[in-house]
PDB file of C-alpha atoms in Angstrom:
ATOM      1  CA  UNK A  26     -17.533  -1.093   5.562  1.00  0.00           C
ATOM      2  CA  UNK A  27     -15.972  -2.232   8.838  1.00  0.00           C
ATOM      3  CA  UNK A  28     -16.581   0.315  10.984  1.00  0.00           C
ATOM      4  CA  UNK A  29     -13.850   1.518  13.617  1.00  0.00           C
ATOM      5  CA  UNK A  30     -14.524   2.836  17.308  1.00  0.00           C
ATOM      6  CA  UNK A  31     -12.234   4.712  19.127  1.00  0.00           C
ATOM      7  CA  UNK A  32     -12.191   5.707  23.065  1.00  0.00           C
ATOM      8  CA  UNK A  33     -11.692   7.908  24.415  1.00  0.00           C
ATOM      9  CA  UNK A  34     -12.365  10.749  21.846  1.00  0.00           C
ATOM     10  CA  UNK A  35      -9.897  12.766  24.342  1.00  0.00           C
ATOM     11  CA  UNK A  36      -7.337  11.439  27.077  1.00  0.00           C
ATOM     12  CA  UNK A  37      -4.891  13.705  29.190  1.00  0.00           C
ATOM     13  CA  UNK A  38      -2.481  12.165  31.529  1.00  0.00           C
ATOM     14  CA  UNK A  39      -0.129  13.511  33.736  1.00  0.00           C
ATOM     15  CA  UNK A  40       3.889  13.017  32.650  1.00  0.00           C
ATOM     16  CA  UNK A  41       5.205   9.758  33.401  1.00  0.00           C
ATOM     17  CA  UNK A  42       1.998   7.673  33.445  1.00  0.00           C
ATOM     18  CA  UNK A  43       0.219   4.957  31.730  1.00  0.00           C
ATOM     19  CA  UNK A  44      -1.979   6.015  28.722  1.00  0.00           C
ATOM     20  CA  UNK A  45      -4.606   3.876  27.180  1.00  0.00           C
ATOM     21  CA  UNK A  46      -6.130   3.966  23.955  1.00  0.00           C
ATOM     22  CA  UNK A  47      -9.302   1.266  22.805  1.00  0.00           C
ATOM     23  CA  UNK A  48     -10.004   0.618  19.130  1.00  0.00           C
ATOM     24  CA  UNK A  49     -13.104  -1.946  18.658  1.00  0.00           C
ATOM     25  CA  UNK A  50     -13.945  -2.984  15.157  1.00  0.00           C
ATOM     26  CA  UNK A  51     -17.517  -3.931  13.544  1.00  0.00           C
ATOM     27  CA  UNK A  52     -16.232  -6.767  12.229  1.00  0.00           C
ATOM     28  CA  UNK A  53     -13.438  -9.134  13.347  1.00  0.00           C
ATOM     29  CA  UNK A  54     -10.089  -8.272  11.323  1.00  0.00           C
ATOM     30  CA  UNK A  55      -7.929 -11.324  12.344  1.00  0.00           C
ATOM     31  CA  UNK A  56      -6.951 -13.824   9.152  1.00  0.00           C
ATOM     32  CA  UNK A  57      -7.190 -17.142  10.272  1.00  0.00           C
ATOM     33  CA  UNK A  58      -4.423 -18.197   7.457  1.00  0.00           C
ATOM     34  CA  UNK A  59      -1.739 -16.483   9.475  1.00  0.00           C
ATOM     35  CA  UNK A  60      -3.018 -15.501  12.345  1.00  0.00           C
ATOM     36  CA  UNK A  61      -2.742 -11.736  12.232  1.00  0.00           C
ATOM     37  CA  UNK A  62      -5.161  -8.975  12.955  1.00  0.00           C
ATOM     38  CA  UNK A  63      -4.730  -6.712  10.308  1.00  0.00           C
ATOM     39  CA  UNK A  64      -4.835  -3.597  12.722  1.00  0.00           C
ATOM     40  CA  UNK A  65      -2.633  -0.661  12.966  1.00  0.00           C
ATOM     41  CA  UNK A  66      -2.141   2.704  14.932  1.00  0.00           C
ATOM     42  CA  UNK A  67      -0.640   6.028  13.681  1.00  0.00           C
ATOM     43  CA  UNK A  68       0.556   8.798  15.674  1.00  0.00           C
ATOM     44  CA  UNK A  69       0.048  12.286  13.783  1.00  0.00           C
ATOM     45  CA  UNK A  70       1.020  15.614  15.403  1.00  0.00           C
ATOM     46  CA  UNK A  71       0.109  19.397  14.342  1.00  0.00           C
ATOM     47  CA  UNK A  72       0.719  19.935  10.682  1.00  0.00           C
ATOM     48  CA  UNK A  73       2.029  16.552   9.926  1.00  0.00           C
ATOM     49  CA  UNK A  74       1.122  13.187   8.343  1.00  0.00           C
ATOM     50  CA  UNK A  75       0.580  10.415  10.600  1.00  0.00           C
ATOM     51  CA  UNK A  76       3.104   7.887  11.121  1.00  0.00           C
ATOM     52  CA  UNK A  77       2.795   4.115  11.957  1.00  0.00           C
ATOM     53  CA  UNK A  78       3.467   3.356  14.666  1.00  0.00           C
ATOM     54  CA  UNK A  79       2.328  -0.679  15.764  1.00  0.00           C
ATOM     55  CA  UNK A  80       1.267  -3.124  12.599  1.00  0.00           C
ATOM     56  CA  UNK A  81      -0.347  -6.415  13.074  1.00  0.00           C
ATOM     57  CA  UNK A  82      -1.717  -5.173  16.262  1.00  0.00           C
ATOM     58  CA  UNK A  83       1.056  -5.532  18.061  1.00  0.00           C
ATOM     59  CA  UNK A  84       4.390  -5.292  16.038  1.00  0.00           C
ATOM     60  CA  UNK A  85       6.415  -1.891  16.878  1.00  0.00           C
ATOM     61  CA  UNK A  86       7.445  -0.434  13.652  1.00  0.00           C
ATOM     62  CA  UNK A  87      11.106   0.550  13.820  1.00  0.00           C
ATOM     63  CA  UNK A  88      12.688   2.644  15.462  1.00  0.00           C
ATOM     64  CA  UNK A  89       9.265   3.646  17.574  1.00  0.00           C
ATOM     65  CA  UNK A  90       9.778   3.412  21.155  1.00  0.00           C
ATOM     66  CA  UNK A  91       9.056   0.534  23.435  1.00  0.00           C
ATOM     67  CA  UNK A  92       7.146   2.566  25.550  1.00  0.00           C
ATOM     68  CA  UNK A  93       4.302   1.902  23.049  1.00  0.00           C
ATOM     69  CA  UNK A  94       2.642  -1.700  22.704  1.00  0.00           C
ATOM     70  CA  UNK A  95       0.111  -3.336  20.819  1.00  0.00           C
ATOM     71  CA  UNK A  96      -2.470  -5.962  22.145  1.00  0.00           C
ATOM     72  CA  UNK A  97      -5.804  -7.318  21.275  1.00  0.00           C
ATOM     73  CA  UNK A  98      -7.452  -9.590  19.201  1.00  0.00           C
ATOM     74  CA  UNK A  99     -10.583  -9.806  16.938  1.00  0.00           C
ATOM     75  CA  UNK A 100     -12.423  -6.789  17.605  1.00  0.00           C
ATOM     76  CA  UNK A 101     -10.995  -5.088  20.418  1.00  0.00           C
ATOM     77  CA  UNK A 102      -7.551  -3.507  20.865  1.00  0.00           C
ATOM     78  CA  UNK A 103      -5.580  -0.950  22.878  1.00  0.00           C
ATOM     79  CA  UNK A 104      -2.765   0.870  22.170  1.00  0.00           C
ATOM     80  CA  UNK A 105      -0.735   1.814  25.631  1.00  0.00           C
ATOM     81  CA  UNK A 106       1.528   4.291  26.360  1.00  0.00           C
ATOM     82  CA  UNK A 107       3.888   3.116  29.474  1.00  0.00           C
ATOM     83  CA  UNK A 108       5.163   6.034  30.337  1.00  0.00           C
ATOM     84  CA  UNK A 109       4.035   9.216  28.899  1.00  0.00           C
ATOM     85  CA  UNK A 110       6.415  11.845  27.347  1.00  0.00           C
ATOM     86  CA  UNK A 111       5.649  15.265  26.827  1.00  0.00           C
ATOM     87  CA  UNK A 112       6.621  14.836  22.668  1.00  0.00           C
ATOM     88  CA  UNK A 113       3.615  12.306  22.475  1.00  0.00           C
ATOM     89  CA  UNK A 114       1.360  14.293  22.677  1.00  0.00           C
ATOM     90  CA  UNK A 115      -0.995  14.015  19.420  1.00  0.00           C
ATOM     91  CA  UNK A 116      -3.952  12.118  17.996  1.00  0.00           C
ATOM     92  CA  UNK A 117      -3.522   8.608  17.468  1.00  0.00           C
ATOM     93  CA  UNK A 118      -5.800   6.854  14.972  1.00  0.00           C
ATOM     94  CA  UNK A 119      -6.112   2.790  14.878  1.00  0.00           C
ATOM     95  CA  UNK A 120      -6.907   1.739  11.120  1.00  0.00           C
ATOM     96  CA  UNK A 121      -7.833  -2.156   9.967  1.00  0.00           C
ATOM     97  CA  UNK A 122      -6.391  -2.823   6.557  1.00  0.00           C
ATOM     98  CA  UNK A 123      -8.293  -6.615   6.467  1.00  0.00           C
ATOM     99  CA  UNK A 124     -10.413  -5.517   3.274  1.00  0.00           C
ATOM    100  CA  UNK A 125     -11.368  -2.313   1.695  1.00  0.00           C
ATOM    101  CA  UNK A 126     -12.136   0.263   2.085  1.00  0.00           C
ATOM    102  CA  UNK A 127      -9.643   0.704   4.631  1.00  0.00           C
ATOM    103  CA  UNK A 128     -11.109   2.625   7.339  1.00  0.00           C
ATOM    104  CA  UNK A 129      -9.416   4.867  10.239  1.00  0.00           C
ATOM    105  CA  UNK A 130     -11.017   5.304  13.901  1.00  0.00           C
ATOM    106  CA  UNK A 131     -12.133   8.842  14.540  1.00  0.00           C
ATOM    107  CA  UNK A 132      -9.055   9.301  17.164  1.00  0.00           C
ATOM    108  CA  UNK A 133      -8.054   9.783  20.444  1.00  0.00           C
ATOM    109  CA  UNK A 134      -6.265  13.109  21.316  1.00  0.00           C
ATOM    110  CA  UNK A 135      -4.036  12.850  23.945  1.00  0.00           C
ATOM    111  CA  UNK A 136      -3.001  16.119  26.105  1.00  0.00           C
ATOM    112  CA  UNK A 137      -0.806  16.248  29.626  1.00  0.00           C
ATOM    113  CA  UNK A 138      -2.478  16.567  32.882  1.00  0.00           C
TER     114      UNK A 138
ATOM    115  CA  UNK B   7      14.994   6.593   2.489  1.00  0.00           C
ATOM    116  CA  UNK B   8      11.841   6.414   1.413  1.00  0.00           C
ATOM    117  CA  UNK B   9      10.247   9.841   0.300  1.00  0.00           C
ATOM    118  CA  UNK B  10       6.952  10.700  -1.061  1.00  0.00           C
ATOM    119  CA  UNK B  11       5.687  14.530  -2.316  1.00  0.00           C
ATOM    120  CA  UNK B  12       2.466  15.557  -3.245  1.00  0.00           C
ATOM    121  CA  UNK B  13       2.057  18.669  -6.109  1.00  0.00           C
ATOM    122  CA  UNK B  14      -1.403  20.081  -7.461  1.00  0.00           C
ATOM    123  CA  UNK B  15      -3.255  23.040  -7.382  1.00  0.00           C
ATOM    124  CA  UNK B  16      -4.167  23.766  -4.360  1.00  0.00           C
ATOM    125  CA  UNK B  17      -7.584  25.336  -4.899  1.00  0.00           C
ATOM    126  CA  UNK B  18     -10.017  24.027  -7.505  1.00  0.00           C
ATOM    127  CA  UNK B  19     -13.462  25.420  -8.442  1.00  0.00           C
ATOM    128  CA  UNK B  20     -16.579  23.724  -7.528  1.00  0.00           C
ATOM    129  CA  UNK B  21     -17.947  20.437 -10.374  1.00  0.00           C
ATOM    130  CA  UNK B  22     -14.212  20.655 -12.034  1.00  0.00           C
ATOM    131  CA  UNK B  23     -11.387  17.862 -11.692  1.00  0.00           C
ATOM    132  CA  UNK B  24      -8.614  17.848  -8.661  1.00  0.00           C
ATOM    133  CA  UNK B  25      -5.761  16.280 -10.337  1.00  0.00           C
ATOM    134  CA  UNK B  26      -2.488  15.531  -7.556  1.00  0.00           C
ATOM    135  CA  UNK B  27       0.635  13.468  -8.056  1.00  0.00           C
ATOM    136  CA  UNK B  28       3.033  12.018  -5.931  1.00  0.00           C
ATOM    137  CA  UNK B  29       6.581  11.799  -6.794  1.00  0.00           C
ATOM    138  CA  UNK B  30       8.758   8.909  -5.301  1.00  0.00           C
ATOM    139  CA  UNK B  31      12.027   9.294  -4.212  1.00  0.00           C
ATOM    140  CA  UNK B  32      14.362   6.676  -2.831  1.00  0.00           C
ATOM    141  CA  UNK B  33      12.979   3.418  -4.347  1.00  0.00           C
ATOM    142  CA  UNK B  34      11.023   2.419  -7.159  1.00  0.00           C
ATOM    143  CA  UNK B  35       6.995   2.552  -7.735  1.00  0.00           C
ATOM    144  CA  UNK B  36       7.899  -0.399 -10.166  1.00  0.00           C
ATOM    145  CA  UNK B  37       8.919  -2.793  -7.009  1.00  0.00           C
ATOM    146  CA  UNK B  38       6.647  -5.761  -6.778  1.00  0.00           C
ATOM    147  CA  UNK B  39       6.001  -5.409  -3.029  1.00  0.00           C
ATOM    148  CA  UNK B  40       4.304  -2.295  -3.047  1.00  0.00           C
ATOM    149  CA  UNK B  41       0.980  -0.810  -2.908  1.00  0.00           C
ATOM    150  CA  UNK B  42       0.650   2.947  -3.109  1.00  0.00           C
ATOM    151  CA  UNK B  43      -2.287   4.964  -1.511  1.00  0.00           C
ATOM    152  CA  UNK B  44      -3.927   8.138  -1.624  1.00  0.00           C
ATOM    153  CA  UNK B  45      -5.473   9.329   1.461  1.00  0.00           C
ATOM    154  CA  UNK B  46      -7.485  12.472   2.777  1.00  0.00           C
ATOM    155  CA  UNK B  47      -8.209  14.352   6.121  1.00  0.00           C
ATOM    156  CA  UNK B  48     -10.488  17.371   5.994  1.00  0.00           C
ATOM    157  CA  UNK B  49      -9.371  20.179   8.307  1.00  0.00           C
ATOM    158  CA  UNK B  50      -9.667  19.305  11.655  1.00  0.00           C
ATOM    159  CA  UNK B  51     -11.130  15.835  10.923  1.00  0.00           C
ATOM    160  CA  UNK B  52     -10.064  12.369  10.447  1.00  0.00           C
ATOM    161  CA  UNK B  53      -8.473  10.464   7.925  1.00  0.00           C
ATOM    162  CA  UNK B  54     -10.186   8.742   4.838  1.00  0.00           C
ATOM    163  CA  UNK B  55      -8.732   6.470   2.520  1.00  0.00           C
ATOM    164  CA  UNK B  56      -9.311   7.165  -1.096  1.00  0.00           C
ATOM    165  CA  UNK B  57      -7.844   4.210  -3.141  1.00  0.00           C
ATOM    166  CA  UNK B  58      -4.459   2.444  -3.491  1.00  0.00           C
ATOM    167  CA  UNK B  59      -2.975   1.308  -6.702  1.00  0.00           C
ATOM    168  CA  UNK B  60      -0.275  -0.983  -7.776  1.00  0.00           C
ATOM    169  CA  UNK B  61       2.182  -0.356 -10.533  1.00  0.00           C
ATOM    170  CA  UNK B  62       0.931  -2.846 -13.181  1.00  0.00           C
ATOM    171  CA  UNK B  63      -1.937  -0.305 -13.043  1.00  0.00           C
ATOM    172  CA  UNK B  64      -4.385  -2.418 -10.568  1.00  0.00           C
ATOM    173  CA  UNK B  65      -6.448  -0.437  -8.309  1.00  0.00           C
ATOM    174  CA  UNK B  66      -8.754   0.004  -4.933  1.00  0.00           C
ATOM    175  CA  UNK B  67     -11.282   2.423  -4.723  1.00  0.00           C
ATOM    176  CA  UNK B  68     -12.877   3.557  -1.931  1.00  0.00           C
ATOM    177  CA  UNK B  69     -17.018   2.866  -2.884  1.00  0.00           C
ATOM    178  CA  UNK B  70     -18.066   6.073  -1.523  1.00  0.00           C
ATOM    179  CA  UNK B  71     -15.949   7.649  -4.334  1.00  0.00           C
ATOM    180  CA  UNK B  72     -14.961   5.255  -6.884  1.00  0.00           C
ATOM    181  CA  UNK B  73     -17.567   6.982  -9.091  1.00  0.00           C
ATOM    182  CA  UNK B  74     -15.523   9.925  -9.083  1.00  0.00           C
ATOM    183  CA  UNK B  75     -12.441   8.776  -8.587  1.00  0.00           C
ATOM    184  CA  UNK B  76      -9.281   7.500 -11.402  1.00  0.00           C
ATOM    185  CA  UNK B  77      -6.053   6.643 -10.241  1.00  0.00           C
ATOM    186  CA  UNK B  78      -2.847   5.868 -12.596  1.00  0.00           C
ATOM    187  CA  UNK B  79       0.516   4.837 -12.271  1.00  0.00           C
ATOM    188  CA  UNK B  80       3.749   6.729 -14.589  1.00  0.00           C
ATOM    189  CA  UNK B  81       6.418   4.110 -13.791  1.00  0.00           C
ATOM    190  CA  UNK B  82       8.840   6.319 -16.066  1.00  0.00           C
ATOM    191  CA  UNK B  83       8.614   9.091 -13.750  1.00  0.00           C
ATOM    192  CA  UNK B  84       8.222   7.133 -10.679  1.00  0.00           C
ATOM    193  CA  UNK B  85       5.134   8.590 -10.076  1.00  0.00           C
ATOM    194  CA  UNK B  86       1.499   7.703  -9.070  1.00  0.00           C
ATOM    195  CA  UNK B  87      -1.868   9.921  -9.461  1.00  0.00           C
ATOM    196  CA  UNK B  88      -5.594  10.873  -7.982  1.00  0.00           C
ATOM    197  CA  UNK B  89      -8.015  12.691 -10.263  1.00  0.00           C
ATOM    198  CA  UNK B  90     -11.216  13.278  -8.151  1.00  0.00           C
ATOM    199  CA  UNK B  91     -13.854  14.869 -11.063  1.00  0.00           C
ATOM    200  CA  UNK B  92     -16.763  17.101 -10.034  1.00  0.00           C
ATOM    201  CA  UNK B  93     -15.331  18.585  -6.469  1.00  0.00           C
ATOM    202  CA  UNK B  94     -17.810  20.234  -4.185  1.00  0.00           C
ATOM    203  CA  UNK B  95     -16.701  21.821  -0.606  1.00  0.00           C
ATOM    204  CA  UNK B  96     -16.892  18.663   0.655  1.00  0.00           C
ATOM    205  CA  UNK B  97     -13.935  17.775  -0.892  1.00  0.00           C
ATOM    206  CA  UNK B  98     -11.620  20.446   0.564  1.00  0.00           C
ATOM    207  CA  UNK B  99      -8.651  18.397   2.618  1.00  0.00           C
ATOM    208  CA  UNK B 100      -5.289  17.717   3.028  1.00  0.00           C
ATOM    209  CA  UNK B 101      -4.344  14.952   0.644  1.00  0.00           C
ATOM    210  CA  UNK B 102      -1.961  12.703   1.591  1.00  0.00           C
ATOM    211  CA  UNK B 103       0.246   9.767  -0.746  1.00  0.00           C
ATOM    212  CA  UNK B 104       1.608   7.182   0.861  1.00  0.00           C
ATOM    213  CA  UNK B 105       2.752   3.478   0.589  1.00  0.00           C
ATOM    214  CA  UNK B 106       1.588   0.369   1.997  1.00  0.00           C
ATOM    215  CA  UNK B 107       4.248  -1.614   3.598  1.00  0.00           C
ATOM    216  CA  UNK B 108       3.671  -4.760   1.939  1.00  0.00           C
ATOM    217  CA  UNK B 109       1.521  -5.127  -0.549  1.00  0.00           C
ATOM    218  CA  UNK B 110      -2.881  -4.674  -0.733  1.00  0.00           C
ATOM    219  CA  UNK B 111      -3.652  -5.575   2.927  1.00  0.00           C
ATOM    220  CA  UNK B 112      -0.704  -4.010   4.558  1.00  0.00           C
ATOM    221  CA  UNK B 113      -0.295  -0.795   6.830  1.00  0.00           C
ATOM    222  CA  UNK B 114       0.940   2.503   5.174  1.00  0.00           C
ATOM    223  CA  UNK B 115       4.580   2.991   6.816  1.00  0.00           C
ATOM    224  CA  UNK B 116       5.443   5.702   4.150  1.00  0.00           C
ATOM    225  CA  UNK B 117       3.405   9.340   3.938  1.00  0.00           C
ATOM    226  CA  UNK B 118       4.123  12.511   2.029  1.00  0.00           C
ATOM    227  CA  UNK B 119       4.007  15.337   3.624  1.00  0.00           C
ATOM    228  CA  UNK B 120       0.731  16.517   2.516  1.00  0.00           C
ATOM    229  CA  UNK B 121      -1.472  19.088   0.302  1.00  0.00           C
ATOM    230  CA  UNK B 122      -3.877  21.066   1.130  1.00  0.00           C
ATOM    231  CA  UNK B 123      -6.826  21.555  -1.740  1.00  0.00           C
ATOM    232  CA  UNK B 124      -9.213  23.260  -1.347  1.00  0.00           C
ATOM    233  CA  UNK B 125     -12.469  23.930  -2.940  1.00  0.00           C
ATOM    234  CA  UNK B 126     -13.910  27.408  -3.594  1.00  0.00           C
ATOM    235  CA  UNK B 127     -14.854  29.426  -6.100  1.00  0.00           C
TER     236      UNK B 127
END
């Protein structure tokens, strides 16, 4: 199974600031027939499911804001938050879908400073 | 739009079957560009993905429970299920359905809601 490593388990950030979220995989989970890394991150909040929010590492789903981006390659990615808003706080999990089982990081909760 | 419900009991006794289904709303289970997943999260833990399944029947199983694991496709009810047999405490979670974006290797944009089952006697 291709193990996935999230840091930090916990993050808190004062209002308006950057936030930064690593993801390293075991195993690399980029297809060299397209070119994609078959990464994604999910944002889940209290009582509900998580929701996608960045797909082939660094393609925004819709309607997500752009103050989230994508980047990495390979192993190693990060999920940033430009500017944080008070409604995003919750745990964000990265997940590689490259072969199964599909596997989630642990996640990274994410608080205000 | 897009919506996916889980139903089940939500507590089953220990060594007997968990049976869930997920009803699709909004589209069809039948369209060719869809996988459909089940996937857990024990209570205050992470997420685990349990299998995925496309509606000709093909499926994924996650090896740490494919021995316990069956999942099955009703394309007349638009509707996809997990039967997990011979549940310990282990196996207490919320279980969630959801679809993968694009077929087998694809993220999973859609998500029910969510069931909690849990196992006690």
């Amino acid at each position: 199974d291709i193990v996935m490593t999230q840091s930090p388990d916990s993050l808190a950030v004062s209002l308006g600031e950057r936030a930064t979220i690593n993801c390293k995989s075991s195993q690399t989970v980029l297809y060299n027939s397209n070119n994609k890394n078959s990464l994604g991150w999910y944002q889940q909040k209290p009582g509900q499911p998580p929701k996608l929010l960045i797909y082939w590492a660094s393609t925004r789903e819709s309607g997500v804001p752009d103050r989230f981006s994508g980047s990495g390659s390979g192993t190693d990615f990060t999920l940033t938050i430009s500017s944080l808003q008070a409604e995003d706080v919750a745990i964000y999990y990265c997940q590689q879908y490259y072969t199964t089982p599909y596997t989630f990081g642990q996640g990274t909760k994410l608080e205000i400073k | 739009q897009l919506q996916l419900q889980e139903s089940g009991p939500g507590l089953v006794k220990p060594s007997e079957t968990l049976s869930l289904t997920c009803t699709v709303s909004g589209g069809s289970i039948s369209s060719s560009s869809y996988y459909w997943g089940w996937i857990r999260q024990p209570p205050g833990k992470g997420l685990e993905w349990i299998g995925s399944i496309y509606y000709s029947g093909s499926t994924h199983y996650n090896p740490s429970l494919k021995s316990r694991v069956t999942m099955s496709v009703d394309t007349s009810k638009n509707q996809f299920s997990l039967k997990l047999r011979s549940v310990t405490a282990a196996d207490t979670a919320v279980y969630y359905c959801a679809r993968l974006s694009g077929g087998a290797y694809t993220p999973l944009d859609y998500w029910g809601q969510g069931t909690l089952v849990t196992v006690s006697s």
